[in-house]
Amino acid sequence: TLFAAESRPAWDRYIMQVVQPPCTIGIAFSAWGISEDDRVCGGYWCAAGDERPFVWHNGSLTTIQLPATTPIGRALDVNAQGQLVGWMHSSTNHSLHAFLYSAGIIQDLGLLPGSGEAESLAINSSGVVCGYSNGPSLRACWWDGQLHEIVPSFGPSSTANDINDSGTICGWMGVAPISGFVSRAFVWSNERLLDLGTIPGGMNAEA
């Protein structure tokens, strides 16, 4: 027989803490990612201005300074080393650029050939990033200093949603037939892609 050390539900053992944006009047404030050591990242809008990425750690919020050419952005994931990933764009061209923030430096992770925009969705403790590059369809990719495409077995569209510390990536791949979009969940590991399919009778799945 197993005995729980705490009988209350998990959500009841935590205290909610409100994080304030660095402006007196905020329009919106959203958290998107959290690390193993409780760093939180996301984006905020002030009353006058565009969205800015941030990281919150040990009670302190830091705005991530993006390049002047792409000053608008959002952080989507963060690791315990303080590296962040997300998207950024300019005020006149809303095509997204995938970025990695590390040691105070923003790096544009680039595009797969033929793509017009990209977004980095997740990062592991080693700094390996996954996401997608868009054009002519969504294309799952990962970055370890170079950008690599994950070629779907069911496509042509795909997105890499998350990556663990072993480098295993999960996501979805799909097509858009006349009757509607159809997707299948996948896991990618050691250069091999495993089609997880869908539940019986289902048309769509995502990992």
Backbone as CSV, one residue per row, in Angstrom:
resi,resn,N_x,N_y,N_z,CA_x,CA_y,CA_z,C_x,C_y,C_z
1,THR,0.845,-1.185,0.000,0.000,0.000,0.000,0.889,1.247,0.000
2,LEU,0.521,2.212,-0.858,1.269,3.459,-0.946,0.546,4.527,-0.145
3,PHE,1.300,5.342,0.587,0.723,6.415,1.375,1.280,7.750,0.866
4,ALA,0.397,8.685,0.596,0.810,10.002,0.116,1.287,10.842,1.287
5,ALA,2.386,11.527,1.099,2.903,12.404,2.148,2.018,13.630,2.325
6,GLU,1.285,13.982,1.297,0.422,15.158,1.344,-0.912,14.777,0.736
7,SER,-2.000,14.916,1.505,-3.306,14.478,1.038,-3.991,15.509,0.154
8,ARG,-3.560,16.768,0.206,-4.189,17.779,-0.622,-3.769,17.616,-2.073
9,PRO,-4.615,18.049,-3.029,-4.227,17.977,-4.446,-3.020,18.854,-4.707
10,ALA,-2.280,18.534,-5.766,-1.028,19.234,-6.063,-1.237,20.734,-6.213
11,TRP,-2.331,21.126,-6.903,-2.534,22.554,-7.133,-2.746,23.314,-5.830
12,ASP,-3.188,22.619,-4.765,-3.493,23.273,-3.500,-2.258,23.436,-2.619
13,ARG,-1.110,22.927,-3.068,0.112,23.020,-2.275,1.004,24.163,-2.746
14,TYR,0.502,24.993,-3.660,1.286,26.090,-4.190,0.576,27.409,-3.931
15,ILE,1.352,28.459,-3.895,0.810,29.797,-3.707,0.964,30.562,-5.015
16,MET,-0.133,31.121,-5.503,-0.080,31.904,-6.730,0.622,33.232,-6.477
17,GLN,1.534,33.569,-7.373,2.243,34.838,-7.274,1.984,35.650,-8.536
18,VAL,1.530,36.859,-8.378,1.254,37.737,-9.503,2.546,38.418,-9.933
19,VAL,2.854,38.329,-11.223,4.049,38.960,-11.788,3.608,40.193,-12.553
20,GLN,4.137,41.342,-12.199,3.742,42.593,-12.826,4.694,42.951,-13.965
21,PRO,4.146,43.415,-15.099,5.016,43.892,-16.179,5.690,45.194,-15.781
22,PRO,6.785,45.537,-16.432,7.522,46.753,-16.048,6.901,48.018,-16.631
23,CYS,5.595,48.186,-16.454,4.920,49.393,-16.885,3.726,49.607,-15.964
24,THR,3.318,50.845,-15.804,2.248,51.147,-14.864,0.894,50.671,-15.362
25,ILE,0.709,50.679,-16.691,-0.557,50.235,-17.277,-0.253,49.137,-18.296
26,GLY,-0.658,47.922,-17.985,-0.417,46.810,-18.889,-1.690,46.377,-19.585
27,ILE,-1.590,46.082,-20.878,-2.742,45.610,-21.635,-2.897,44.107,-21.488
28,ALA,-1.800,43.378,-21.612,-1.859,41.917,-21.518,-0.505,41.399,-21.057
29,PHE,-0.538,40.221,-20.436,0.658,39.630,-19.853,0.461,38.122,-19.854
30,SER,1.335,37.375,-20.528,1.115,35.935,-20.641,2.408,35.168,-20.418
31,ALA,2.293,34.059,-19.695,3.433,33.161,-19.458,3.287,31.944,-20.359
32,TRP,4.387,31.541,-21.015,4.340,30.461,-21.996,5.233,29.286,-21.650
33,GLY,6.275,29.489,-20.894,7.207,28.399,-20.610,7.767,28.497,-19.207
34,ILE,8.231,27.345,-18.684,8.839,27.299,-17.356,9.965,26.280,-17.367
35,SER,11.041,26.576,-16.664,12.210,25.698,-16.623,12.183,24.829,-15.375
36,GLU,13.160,23.930,-15.291,13.260,23.039,-14.132,13.528,23.794,-12.844
37,ASP,14.157,24.974,-12.932,14.448,25.763,-11.738,13.503,26.958,-11.607
38,ASP,12.313,26.825,-12.199,11.211,27.777,-12.019,11.428,29.133,-12.668
39,ARG,12.221,29.211,-13.703,12.237,30.417,-14.525,10.978,30.396,-15.401
40,VAL,10.348,31.542,-15.552,9.126,31.660,-16.344,9.372,32.650,-17.473
41,CYS,8.881,32.328,-18.663,9.049,33.230,-19.794,7.714,33.458,-20.488
42,GLY,7.657,34.519,-21.273,6.433,34.832,-22.004,6.538,36.157,-22.707
43,GLY,5.424,36.894,-22.747,5.397,38.189,-23.400,4.433,39.129,-22.698
44,TYR,4.662,40.426,-22.825,3.760,41.417,-22.251,3.597,42.591,-23.206
45,TRP,2.457,43.242,-23.085,2.170,44.475,-23.818,1.903,45.577,-22.810
46,CYS,2.482,46.738,-23.011,2.144,47.901,-22.209,1.124,48.743,-22.969
47,ALA,0.593,49.756,-22.305,-0.482,50.540,-22.899,-0.062,51.151,-24.229
48,ALA,1.170,51.555,-24.320,1.684,52.109,-25.568,2.901,51.285,-25.979
49,GLY,2.719,50.452,-26.974,3.853,49.646,-27.413,3.424,48.269,-27.892
50,ASP,4.393,47.515,-28.340,4.153,46.186,-28.872,4.620,45.132,-27.878
51,GLU,4.370,43.861,-28.219,4.724,42.781,-27.301,6.235,42.666,-27.135
52,ARG,6.652,42.397,-25.909,8.065,42.229,-25.584,8.253,40.906,-24.837
53,PRO,9.328,40.173,-25.130,9.592,38.931,-24.399,10.212,39.216,-23.031
54,PHE,9.949,38.311,-22.083,10.503,38.489,-20.744,10.876,37.136,-20.159
55,VAL,11.710,37.187,-19.113,11.976,36.025,-18.264,11.858,36.494,-16.821
56,TRP,11.222,35.672,-15.988,11.051,35.968,-14.574,11.743,34.891,-13.760
57,HIS,12.572,35.306,-12.796,13.321,34.329,-11.992,13.650,34.937,-10.643
58,ASN,13.403,34.172,-9.584,13.702,34.607,-8.223,13.090,35.967,-7.900
59,GLY,11.856,36.166,-8.370,11.141,37.386,-8.043,11.479,38.588,-8.890
60,SER,12.330,38.411,-9.898,12.744,39.540,-10.730,12.380,39.289,-12.192
61,LEU,11.802,40.292,-12.843,11.440,40.200,-14.251,12.440,40.959,-15.101
62,THR,12.898,40.323,-16.163,13.840,40.944,-17.095,13.245,40.954,-18.497
63,THR,13.193,42.120,-19.116,12.769,42.228,-20.508,13.939,41.857,-21.415
64,ILE,13.682,40.984,-22.386,14.720,40.577,-23.334,14.778,41.602,-24.452
65,GLN,15.941,42.211,-24.623,16.117,43.223,-25.651,16.352,42.566,-27.005
66,LEU,15.436,42.792,-27.928,15.535,42.230,-29.273,16.246,43.207,-30.197
67,PRO,16.713,42.723,-31.355,17.361,43.631,-32.312,16.422,44.752,-32.756
68,ALA,16.989,45.898,-33.102,16.191,47.048,-33.516,15.367,46.763,-34.762
69,THR,15.825,45.842,-35.595,15.096,45.516,-36.823,13.910,44.591,-36.572
70,THR,13.935,43.865,-35.446,12.830,42.955,-35.094,12.524,43.122,-33.608
71,PRO,11.934,44.260,-33.227,11.792,44.575,-31.794,10.594,43.936,-31.104
72,ILE,9.694,43.316,-31.857,8.474,42.742,-31.294,8.662,41.239,-31.158
73,GLY,8.276,40.662,-30.008,8.497,39.226,-29.872,7.898,38.638,-28.614
74,ARG,8.039,37.320,-28.527,7.536,36.569,-27.374,8.473,35.398,-27.102
75,ALA,8.762,35.143,-25.834,9.546,33.979,-25.428,8.593,32.830,-25.133
76,LEU,8.861,31.663,-25.717,7.960,30.519,-25.592,8.497,29.408,-24.696
77,ASP,9.797,29.359,-24.489,10.361,28.326,-23.618,11.682,28.809,-23.055
78,VAL,12.072,28.236,-21.901,13.300,28.622,-21.214,13.861,27.400,-20.513
79,ASN,15.190,27.299,-20.454,15.807,26.199,-19.713,16.491,26.727,-18.451
80,ALA,17.051,25.825,-17.668,17.646,26.200,-16.385,18.934,26.995,-16.560
81,GLN,19.488,27.026,-17.765,20.676,27.837,-18.042,20.295,29.275,-18.401
82,GLY,19.004,29.558,-18.443,18.552,30.903,-18.774,18.475,31.173,-20.263
83,GLN,18.604,30.145,-21.095,18.445,30.304,-22.542,16.955,30.317,-22.879
84,LEU,16.570,31.216,-23.763,15.180,31.349,-24.162,15.038,31.189,-25.667
85,VAL,13.859,30.720,-26.089,13.535,30.663,-27.511,12.148,31.251,-27.716
86,GLY,11.874,31.664,-28.949,10.574,32.226,-29.273,10.550,32.790,-30.674
87,TRP,9.765,33.840,-30.850,9.672,34.487,-32.156,9.829,35.995,-31.997
88,MET,10.212,36.637,-33.120,10.332,38.091,-33.164,9.999,38.549,-34.575
89,HIS,9.555,39.787,-34.698,9.305,40.350,-36.027,9.409,41.860,-35.965
90,SER,9.418,42.489,-37.136,9.527,43.936,-37.207,8.137,44.564,-37.101
91,SER,8.105,45.865,-36.988,6.825,46.566,-36.883,6.132,46.705,-38.227
92,THR,6.839,46.482,-39.314,6.254,46.634,-40.649,6.090,45.299,-41.371
93,ASN,6.873,44.301,-41.006,6.782,42.978,-41.621,6.545,41.961,-40.514
94,HIS,5.380,41.320,-40.541,5.009,40.429,-39.453,5.453,38.982,-39.675
95,SER,6.323,38.745,-40.635,6.891,37.412,-40.802,7.765,37.090,-39.592
96,LEU,7.527,35.939,-38.975,8.198,35.594,-37.729,9.623,35.117,-37.968
97,HIS,10.511,35.466,-37.047,11.890,34.979,-37.029,12.073,34.155,-35.755
98,ALA,12.563,32.936,-35.886,12.880,32.127,-34.706,14.144,32.677,-34.051
99,PHE,14.123,32.800,-32.706,15.317,33.309,-32.047,15.724,32.414,-30.885
100,LEU,17.012,32.501,-30.574,17.601,31.913,-29.372,18.284,33.030,-28.610
101,TYR,17.950,33.153,-27.321,18.607,34.121,-26.454,19.509,33.351,-25.503
102,SER,20.803,33.677,-25.513,21.761,32.965,-24.676,22.881,33.918,-24.269
103,ALA,23.157,33.991,-22.977,24.237,34.825,-22.447,24.129,36.261,-22.924
104,GLY,22.903,36.768,-22.981,22.685,38.162,-23.346,22.680,38.447,-24.826
105,ILE,22.786,37.429,-25.654,22.868,37.613,-27.104,21.656,36.971,-27.777
106,ILE,21.028,37.700,-28.704,19.924,37.184,-29.515,20.480,36.656,-30.828
107,GLN,20.102,35.440,-31.183,20.520,34.851,-32.447,19.302,34.467,-33.269
108,ASP,19.247,34.959,-34.500,18.212,34.547,-35.446,18.602,33.175,-35.972
109,LEU,17.711,32.174,-35.796,18.057,30.803,-36.142,17.882,30.487,-37.616
110,GLY,17.398,31.442,-38.401,17.351,31.263,-39.839,16.126,30.507,-40.328
111,LEU,16.190,30.116,-41.611,15.062,29.489,-42.288,15.515,28.275,-43.067
112,LEU,14.618,27.305,-43.214,14.855,26.230,-44.167,14.717,26.793,-45.579
113,PRO,15.396,26.222,-46.561,15.306,26.717,-47.936,13.853,26.806,-48.404
114,GLY,13.492,27.932,-48.979,12.152,28.125,-49.492,11.153,28.637,-48.486
115,SER,11.561,28.812,-47.243,10.657,29.277,-46.191,10.700,30.791,-46.064
116,GLY,9.604,31.338,-45.527,9.533,32.777,-45.348,9.502,33.215,-43.907
117,GLU,9.232,32.285,-42.967,9.235,32.622,-41.555,9.489,31.362,-40.738
118,ALA,9.812,31.548,-39.460,10.109,30.408,-38.592,9.792,30.783,-37.156
119,GLU,9.617,29.751,-36.329,9.326,29.957,-34.917,10.003,28.859,-34.119
120,SER,10.715,29.218,-33.064,11.321,28.231,-32.170,10.392,28.041,-30.978
121,LEU,10.006,26.781,-30.734,8.959,26.483,-29.756,9.485,25.918,-28.445
122,ALA,10.620,25.228,-28.464,11.101,24.568,-27.243,12.615,24.450,-27.271
123,ILE,13.210,24.334,-26.071,14.653,24.182,-25.926,14.918,23.219,-24.783
124,ASN,15.950,22.380,-24.925,16.297,21.468,-23.829,17.490,22.005,-23.047
125,SER,17.970,21.238,-22.074,19.035,21.732,-21.196,20.368,21.876,-21.908
126,SER,20.521,21.234,-23.061,21.759,21.347,-23.839,21.711,22.494,-24.836
127,GLY,20.595,23.197,-24.901,20.472,24.305,-25.838,20.044,23.901,-27.224
128,VAL,19.564,22.667,-27.401,19.046,22.226,-28.694,17.593,22.691,-28.799
129,VAL,17.241,23.244,-29.948,15.968,23.930,-30.152,15.146,23.188,-31.193
130,CYS,13.822,23.213,-31.045,12.949,22.682,-32.085,11.823,23.668,-32.361
131,GLY,11.187,23.503,-33.528,10.098,24.393,-33.914,9.649,24.107,-35.322
132,TYR,9.454,25.173,-36.099,9.053,24.977,-37.491,9.580,26.120,-38.345
133,SER,9.682,25.847,-39.634,9.976,26.844,-40.650,8.822,26.795,-41.639
134,ASN,8.281,27.934,-42.015,7.024,27.974,-42.763,7.233,28.423,-44.201
135,GLY,6.854,27.584,-45.135,6.875,27.881,-46.542,7.572,26.785,-47.332
136,PRO,6.889,26.253,-48.329,5.500,26.533,-48.732,4.464,25.940,-47.772
137,SER,4.898,25.119,-46.817,4.028,24.602,-45.759,4.823,24.597,-44.460
138,LEU,4.147,24.341,-43.331,4.854,24.213,-42.065,5.788,23.011,-42.127
139,ARG,7.037,23.202,-41.685,8.037,22.137,-41.765,8.771,22.031,-40.432
140,ALA,8.625,20.885,-39.772,9.286,20.669,-38.483,10.798,20.747,-38.641
141,CYS,11.464,21.354,-37.662,12.919,21.472,-37.742,13.508,21.524,-36.340
142,TRP,14.828,21.348,-36.273,15.549,21.478,-35.014,16.893,22.131,-35.288
143,TRP,17.495,22.693,-34.247,18.698,23.497,-34.397,19.689,23.147,-33.301
144,ASP,20.918,22.833,-33.688,21.998,22.554,-32.739,23.261,23.323,-33.115
145,GLY,23.071,24.497,-33.668,24.148,25.261,-34.281,23.947,25.326,-35.780
146,GLN,23.227,24.348,-36.311,22.777,24.320,-37.696,21.303,23.947,-37.717
147,LEU,20.599,24.363,-38.758,19.173,24.096,-38.879,18.959,22.804,-39.667
148,HIS,18.130,21.911,-39.116,17.866,20.614,-39.740,16.361,20.423,-39.893
149,GLU,15.957,19.823,-40.998,14.541,19.533,-41.220,14.216,18.110,-40.781
150,ILE,13.049,17.931,-40.170,12.514,16.605,-39.883,11.506,16.288,-40.978
151,VAL,11.850,15.401,-41.859,10.999,15.100,-43.012,9.868,14.175,-42.565
152,PRO,8.614,14.605,-42.699,7.499,13.781,-42.218,7.221,12.597,-43.146
153,SER,6.716,11.528,-42.571,6.272,10.390,-43.374,4.831,10.547,-43.815
154,PHE,4.135,11.540,-43.257,2.752,11.849,-43.593,2.670,13.356,-43.607
155,GLY,2.462,13.929,-44.786,2.598,15.378,-44.835,1.870,16.008,-45.999
156,PRO,2.308,17.207,-46.386,3.655,17.764,-46.218,3.872,18.642,-44.985
157,SER,2.825,18.963,-44.236,2.979,19.903,-43.124,3.436,19.189,-41.852
158,SER,4.194,19.892,-41.017,4.634,19.320,-39.746,5.170,20.425,-38.848
159,THR,5.152,20.159,-37.539,5.708,21.070,-36.543,6.333,20.251,-35.422
160,ALA,7.507,20.661,-34.956,8.162,20.038,-33.802,7.807,20.857,-32.569
161,ASN,7.014,20.281,-31.671,6.459,21.034,-30.550,7.333,21.049,-29.301
162,ASP,8.066,19.959,-29.046,8.822,19.904,-27.797,10.016,18.973,-27.962
163,ILE,11.006,19.157,-27.083,12.222,18.353,-27.112,12.676,18.091,-25.679
164,ASN,13.117,16.861,-25.389,13.593,16.560,-24.040,15.116,16.557,-24.003
165,ASP,15.678,16.268,-22.827,17.124,16.350,-22.663,17.871,15.236,-23.380
166,SER,17.156,14.216,-23.855,17.780,13.175,-24.672,17.781,13.543,-26.145
167,GLY,17.173,14.667,-26.491,17.098,15.090,-27.886,15.920,14.506,-28.631
168,THR,15.020,13.831,-27.925,13.824,13.285,-28.558,12.804,14.401,-28.762
169,ILE,12.234,14.449,-29.954,11.316,15.520,-30.355,9.942,14.935,-30.624
170,CYS,8.906,15.659,-30.234,7.541,15.251,-30.560,6.835,16.381,-31.289
171,GLY,5.798,16.019,-32.040,5.062,17.024,-32.788,3.930,16.408,-33.576
172,TRP,3.587,17.038,-34.676,2.533,16.524,-35.540,2.951,16.667,-37.005
173,MET,2.317,15.900,-37.847,2.509,15.979,-39.298,1.148,15.753,-39.938
174,GLY,0.883,16.419,-41.064,-0.456,16.294,-41.613,-0.609,16.835,-43.016
175,VAL,-1.811,16.645,-43.537,-2.193,17.111,-44.857,-3.529,17.826,-44.745
176,ALA,-3.878,18.572,-45.766,-5.135,19.315,-45.792,-5.953,18.865,-47.006
177,PRO,-6.626,17.722,-46.929,-7.477,17.289,-48.035,-8.712,18.162,-48.159
178,ILE,-9.491,17.941,-49.192,-10.663,18.772,-49.450,-11.629,18.749,-48.267
179,SER,-11.749,17.596,-47.604,-12.726,17.452,-46.527,-12.277,18.068,-45.203
180,GLY,-11.014,18.459,-45.088,-10.526,19.057,-43.847,-9.142,18.577,-43.489
181,PHE,-8.545,19.225,-42.497,-7.175,18.907,-42.120,-7.097,17.575,-41.384
182,VAL,-6.054,16.804,-41.700,-5.811,15.513,-41.052,-4.376,15.500,-40.547
183,SER,-4.172,15.175,-39.273,-2.822,15.170,-38.706,-2.571,13.902,-37.912
184,ARG,-1.281,13.597,-37.725,-0.863,12.435,-36.949,0.272,12.858,-36.028
185,ALA,0.291,12.330,-34.812,1.354,12.622,-33.862,2.614,11.849,-34.241
186,PHE,3.793,12.438,-33.950,5.045,11.727,-34.209,6.038,11.935,-33.076
187,VAL,6.977,11.019,-32.988,8.160,11.144,-32.144,9.373,10.942,-33.031
188,TRP,10.369,11.811,-32.869,11.597,11.725,-33.670,12.776,11.553,-32.723
189,SER,13.575,10.494,-32.937,14.716,10.222,-32.064,15.786,9.480,-32.839
190,ASN,17.050,9.880,-32.627,18.184,9.217,-33.286,17.993,9.121,-34.792
191,GLU,17.570,10.257,-35.373,17.395,10.366,-36.830,16.289,9.479,-37.373
192,ARG,15.418,8.986,-36.516,14.313,8.136,-36.962,12.988,8.724,-36.494
193,LEU,11.987,8.672,-37.365,10.674,9.217,-37.065,9.682,8.082,-36.860
194,LEU,8.944,8.156,-35.746,7.924,7.162,-35.433,6.553,7.809,-35.534
195,ASP,5.715,7.261,-36.417,4.346,7.732,-36.592,3.483,7.146,-35.478
196,LEU,2.965,8.011,-34.588,2.129,7.558,-33.486,0.662,7.403,-33.883
197,GLY,0.315,7.872,-35.081,-1.033,7.724,-35.573,-2.043,8.547,-34.800
198,THR,-3.279,8.041,-34.743,-4.361,8.689,-34.018,-5.080,7.628,-33.184
199,ILE,-5.979,8.063,-32.327,-6.805,7.101,-31.607,-7.769,6.446,-32.591
200,PRO,-8.275,5.264,-32.299,-9.193,4.589,-33.222,-10.374,5.481,-33.591
201,GLY,-10.581,5.655,-34.885,-11.671,6.485,-35.364,-11.353,7.964,-35.426
202,GLY,-10.185,8.363,-34.937,-9.828,9.770,-34.930,-9.207,10.224,-36.223
203,MET,-9.339,11.516,-36.523,-8.741,12.099,-37.731,-7.480,12.885,-37.419
204,ASN,-7.340,13.366,-36.176,-6.235,14.245,-35.844,-5.581,13.869,-34.532
205,ALA,-4.265,13.991,-34.504,-3.515,13.761,-33.265,-2.285,14.656,-33.289
206,GLU,-1.828,15.022,-32.110,-0.672,15.892,-31.977,0.054,15.532,-30.696
207,ALA,1.388,15.498,-30.766,2.199,15.228,-29.573,2.963,16.492,-29.204
